[in-house]
């Protein structure tokens, strides 16, 4: 390990949800939680992070968001190029998570997601539990809770209006 150097980038869940490209990065579930960069590649993310920090001081949010997007796309593409193909259950789980992220406000029943994926409710639940420790219902509830936390942190809505919107 002495021959290695590395950096940690930590994302909270609401940040990951707000940058959809990160979902793609973290959907590669059974793979190593790192991205291996050559010495010639490591300057790219480091420079982007420096620029993001500089923009934070200047309060230029639009440019900063573009830099964050560039960093995330770089990381996703690097990770994609190093991964083994996902098995069918992992692919289905990724599709399920994307469907939940898209429809959780209107559709809270597992049957809806099972039909969208041409699977039985039982089979979809088995797949979810094979890939993650959560059932499909728990994944839906987790998405709803995450959205509620995100909206509460923004402080633009009351608790009652958030609850009503997510009901």
Short mmCIF file of C-alpha atoms in Angstrom, two decimals:
data_model
loop_
_atom_site.label_atom_id
_atom_site.label_comp_id
_atom_site.label_asym_id
_atom_site.label_seq_id
_atom_site.Cartn_x
_atom_site.Cartn_y
_atom_site.Cartn_z
CA UNK A 1 0.00 0.00 0.00
CA UNK A 2 2.93 2.34 0.42
CA UNK A 3 3.23 2.64 -3.37
CA UNK A 4 -0.29 4.02 -3.67
CA UNK A 5 -1.69 7.44 -3.11
CA UNK A 6 -5.30 8.40 -3.26
CA UNK A 7 -8.04 10.89 -2.60
CA UNK A 8 -11.48 10.52 -1.10
CA UNK A 9 -14.50 12.20 -2.58
CA UNK A 10 -17.58 11.78 -0.43
CA UNK A 11 -21.08 12.49 -1.68
CA UNK A 12 -24.16 12.61 0.54
CA UNK A 13 -27.28 10.90 -0.77
CA UNK A 14 -29.20 14.06 -1.60
CA UNK A 15 -26.23 15.30 -3.67
CA UNK A 16 -26.15 11.99 -5.52
CA UNK A 17 -29.88 12.27 -6.23
CA UNK A 18 -29.49 15.81 -7.58
CA UNK A 19 -26.79 14.75 -10.04
CA UNK A 20 -28.36 11.84 -11.90
CA UNK A 21 -25.02 10.92 -13.48
CA UNK A 22 -23.83 9.87 -10.02
CA UNK A 23 -26.61 7.29 -9.81
CA UNK A 24 -25.01 5.66 -12.82
CA UNK A 25 -21.63 5.69 -11.07
CA UNK A 26 -23.00 4.13 -7.89
CA UNK A 27 -25.27 1.66 -9.66
CA UNK A 28 -22.29 -0.55 -10.39
CA UNK A 29 -22.96 -2.24 -7.07
CA UNK A 30 -20.63 -5.20 -6.77
CA UNK A 31 -17.53 -3.44 -7.96
CA UNK A 32 -14.62 -1.84 -6.22
CA UNK A 33 -15.44 1.50 -4.54
CA UNK A 34 -12.56 3.31 -6.20
CA UNK A 35 -11.49 4.65 -9.55
CA UNK A 36 -7.96 3.84 -10.61
CA UNK A 37 -6.27 6.73 -12.44
CA UNK A 38 -2.87 6.78 -14.10
CA UNK A 39 -0.44 9.56 -13.21
CA UNK A 40 -1.25 11.26 -16.51
CA UNK A 41 -4.99 11.20 -15.70
CA UNK A 42 -4.97 12.27 -12.05
CA UNK A 43 -4.42 15.94 -12.86
CA UNK A 44 -7.88 16.21 -14.50
CA UNK A 45 -10.05 15.68 -11.40
CA UNK A 46 -7.58 17.54 -9.18
CA UNK A 47 -7.70 20.61 -11.42
CA UNK A 48 -11.50 20.47 -11.63
CA UNK A 49 -11.72 20.30 -7.84
CA UNK A 50 -9.40 23.32 -7.55
CA UNK A 51 -11.60 25.27 -9.97
CA UNK A 52 -14.75 24.26 -8.07
CA UNK A 53 -13.19 25.52 -4.84
CA UNK A 54 -12.17 28.80 -6.50
CA UNK A 55 -15.70 29.31 -7.80
CA UNK A 56 -17.14 28.63 -4.35
CA UNK A 57 -15.25 31.66 -3.06
CA UNK A 58 -16.50 33.74 -5.99
CA UNK A 59 -20.12 32.60 -5.54
CA UNK A 60 -20.45 31.77 -9.25
CA UNK A 61 -22.97 28.96 -8.93
CA UNK A 62 -23.66 28.39 -12.64
CA UNK A 63 -19.99 27.92 -13.54
CA UNK A 64 -19.43 25.85 -10.40
CA UNK A 65 -22.27 23.48 -11.36
CA UNK A 66 -20.76 23.07 -14.82
CA UNK A 67 -17.43 22.16 -13.26
CA UNK A 68 -19.08 19.68 -10.89
CA UNK A 69 -20.90 18.10 -13.84
CA UNK A 70 -17.60 17.84 -15.75
CA UNK A 71 -15.92 16.17 -12.77
CA UNK A 72 -18.76 13.71 -12.35
CA UNK A 73 -18.84 12.82 -16.03
CA UNK A 74 -15.09 12.24 -15.98
CA UNK A 75 -15.43 9.91 -12.96
CA UNK A 76 -18.37 8.02 -14.47
CA UNK A 77 -16.60 7.46 -17.79
CA UNK A 78 -13.42 6.34 -16.03
CA UNK A 79 -15.36 3.91 -13.85
CA UNK A 80 -17.37 2.58 -16.78
CA UNK A 81 -14.22 1.74 -18.71
CA UNK A 82 -12.90 -0.39 -15.82
CA UNK A 83 -16.02 -2.40 -14.94
CA UNK A 84 -17.03 -5.93 -15.69
CA UNK A 85 -20.49 -6.32 -17.18
CA UNK A 86 -23.37 -6.47 -14.70
CA UNK A 87 -25.40 -9.62 -14.38
CA UNK A 88 -29.11 -9.62 -15.26
CA UNK A 89 -30.25 -9.06 -11.67
CA UNK A 90 -27.99 -6.03 -11.25
CA UNK A 91 -29.26 -4.61 -14.55
CA UNK A 92 -32.85 -5.12 -13.43
CA UNK A 93 -32.11 -3.51 -10.06
CA UNK A 94 -30.61 -0.46 -11.78
CA UNK A 95 -33.72 -0.24 -13.96
CA UNK A 96 -35.93 -0.54 -10.87
CA UNK A 97 -34.09 2.24 -9.04
CA UNK A 98 -34.39 4.49 -12.07
CA UNK A 99 -38.12 3.75 -12.35
CA UNK A 100 -38.62 4.49 -8.66
CA UNK A 101 -36.69 7.76 -8.96
CA UNK A 102 -38.92 8.73 -11.89
CA UNK A 103 -42.34 7.63 -10.60
CA UNK A 104 -42.22 7.51 -6.78
CA UNK A 105 -44.52 10.53 -6.38
CA UNK A 106 -47.39 8.98 -8.32
CA UNK A 107 -46.72 5.26 -7.93
CA UNK A 108 -46.10 3.69 -4.54
CA UNK A 109 -47.29 0.16 -5.32
CA UNK A 110 -44.79 -2.57 -6.18
CA UNK A 111 -47.22 -3.92 -8.79
CA UNK A 112 -46.70 -0.81 -10.96
CA UNK A 113 -42.92 -1.36 -11.08
CA UNK A 114 -43.30 -5.10 -11.62
CA UNK A 115 -45.58 -4.50 -14.61
CA UNK A 116 -43.19 -1.90 -16.06
CA UNK A 117 -40.42 -4.49 -15.90
CA UNK A 118 -42.53 -7.46 -17.06
CA UNK A 119 -41.87 -9.33 -13.81
CA UNK A 120 -44.03 -10.66 -11.02
CA UNK A 121 -44.13 -8.74 -7.76
CA UNK A 122 -42.49 -11.68 -6.00
CA UNK A 123 -39.67 -11.97 -8.57
CA UNK A 124 -38.99 -8.23 -8.43
CA UNK A 125 -38.76 -8.39 -4.63
CA UNK A 126 -36.36 -11.34 -4.85
CA UNK A 127 -34.15 -9.38 -7.27
CA UNK A 128 -34.15 -6.33 -5.00
CA UNK A 129 -33.13 -8.43 -2.01
CA UNK A 130 -30.43 -10.26 -3.99
CA UNK A 131 -28.76 -7.00 -4.95
CA UNK A 132 -29.54 -4.87 -1.89
CA UNK A 133 -30.74 -5.53 1.64
CA UNK A 134 -34.04 -3.75 0.92
CA UNK A 135 -37.37 -4.90 -0.50
CA UNK A 136 -39.00 -2.96 -3.33
CA UNK A 137 -41.41 -1.33 -0.87
CA UNK A 138 -38.48 -0.26 1.29
CA UNK A 139 -36.72 1.20 -1.77
CA UNK A 140 -39.82 3.24 -2.60
CA UNK A 141 -40.11 4.46 0.99
CA UNK A 142 -36.42 5.33 1.05
CA UNK A 143 -36.86 7.43 -2.11
CA UNK A 144 -39.87 9.25 -0.62
CA UNK A 145 -37.97 9.93 2.61
CA UNK A 146 -34.95 11.21 0.70
CA UNK A 147 -37.13 13.61 -1.27
CA UNK A 148 -38.81 14.84 1.91
CA UNK A 149 -35.41 15.46 3.53
CA UNK A 150 -34.22 17.28 0.42
CA UNK A 151 -37.25 19.56 0.37
CA UNK A 152 -37.02 20.20 4.12
CA UNK A 153 -33.36 21.16 3.80
CA UNK A 154 -34.23 23.69 1.11
CA UNK A 155 -36.70 25.30 3.50
CA UNK A 156 -39.05 26.40 0.72
CA UNK A 157 -42.05 24.36 1.87
CA UNK A 158 -43.74 23.56 5.13
CA UNK A 159 -43.73 20.04 6.53
CA UNK A 160 -47.47 19.78 5.77
CA UNK A 161 -47.06 20.77 2.12
CA UNK A 162 -44.15 18.34 1.66
CA UNK A 163 -46.20 15.54 3.21
CA UNK A 164 -49.18 16.43 1.00
CA UNK A 165 -47.00 16.45 -2.16
CA UNK A 166 -45.47 13.09 -1.35
CA UNK A 167 -48.69 11.44 -0.18
#
